[in-house]
Phi, psi and omega in degrees: 000132182282131179293149179290153179280089184278317181067207180233144182284333182203171176297329179297323178296320178295318181296317178295320178296321178295315179299320179296316181291317185282319187252299186295318183245038180305131185298326181281306191269343179247320181262346179058044176245143179081027182293326184301302177292332179301318180273329186279332186243016184256025179277334179230140182297317182301315179293321180297319179296317179299315178295317180297320179292320178297317179294322178298315179298313183293316182294321179296311180290324179297322179298320180290308186290322179290327175298315179296316180298318184292309187274337181261342183237303186291312182296312179300329181267007182057041180242028183300337180290350177264016186299316183297314180298317180296318181297319180297321178296319178295315181296318180299320179295317179295319179296321178299320178296314179298318181298315179295321180296312181293323181297325181272322188263322182229070184299330179295317178291323178301316180289323181294320180288328175056228184292341184286341178292305176295339179288353173301331179303321181257013177293116185294342176291320180292313178293323182298319182292326179292321178291320178297323179298319181286313182295330178273001181053042179287145172284177188297321181294314181292328178295314180295316178298320179297320179293313182292311181292322176297322178292325176294326174295320175298316179299314178301314183296315185288327178288319176301316180296318180296320178299317179294317182292328175294321178293327181293337181296334179253012181258158180270083180273132177307140186306317181296341184259000183290152179088222185289338181300309181291330178295319178295321179296316179297316179300320178296317179294320178294323178297318177298320179297318180290337177297339177296340180272347180295130183096345179296311174219155180261000000 
């Protein structure tokens, strides 16, 4: 059954929903999804911004198209059990489009992202938001907002991490903690900081 188009009663509802997606339910620090690109592409702010924008584009469109595929195709045909496979195919197509666009328009960013760009296809944050939209019975508007705002939370997290890691390059980090060791510690501390927003909004 297709969910009713409830939408939002006011701009304040949209704002609260955005705060919940970006801070309270941040995919990195609260749901622990998308950790691979978070750690792999957060060494430079410029690269982190590029990855975050690409993920935002993919998550927003994936939320729209997977909602349409699920409620307009899978449910009427009693094929809802194929949702995960169908969602992955939709996400893979969108990532391919982004990859071709960046390769032609921004080759420097395309090279900087490297293997992590096609890995957006298997980014559990992207797949996770599509599954959450279905499991939460969100209407199309709320699904798209959930994808876009959730991706902005991912963008915020990866840019903050990149900023800290750039500062660490000129810091006197103890030898045993250099590299990913100190990155894991920082990620843990940032996660604790974001936990302060849990309960602020649902």
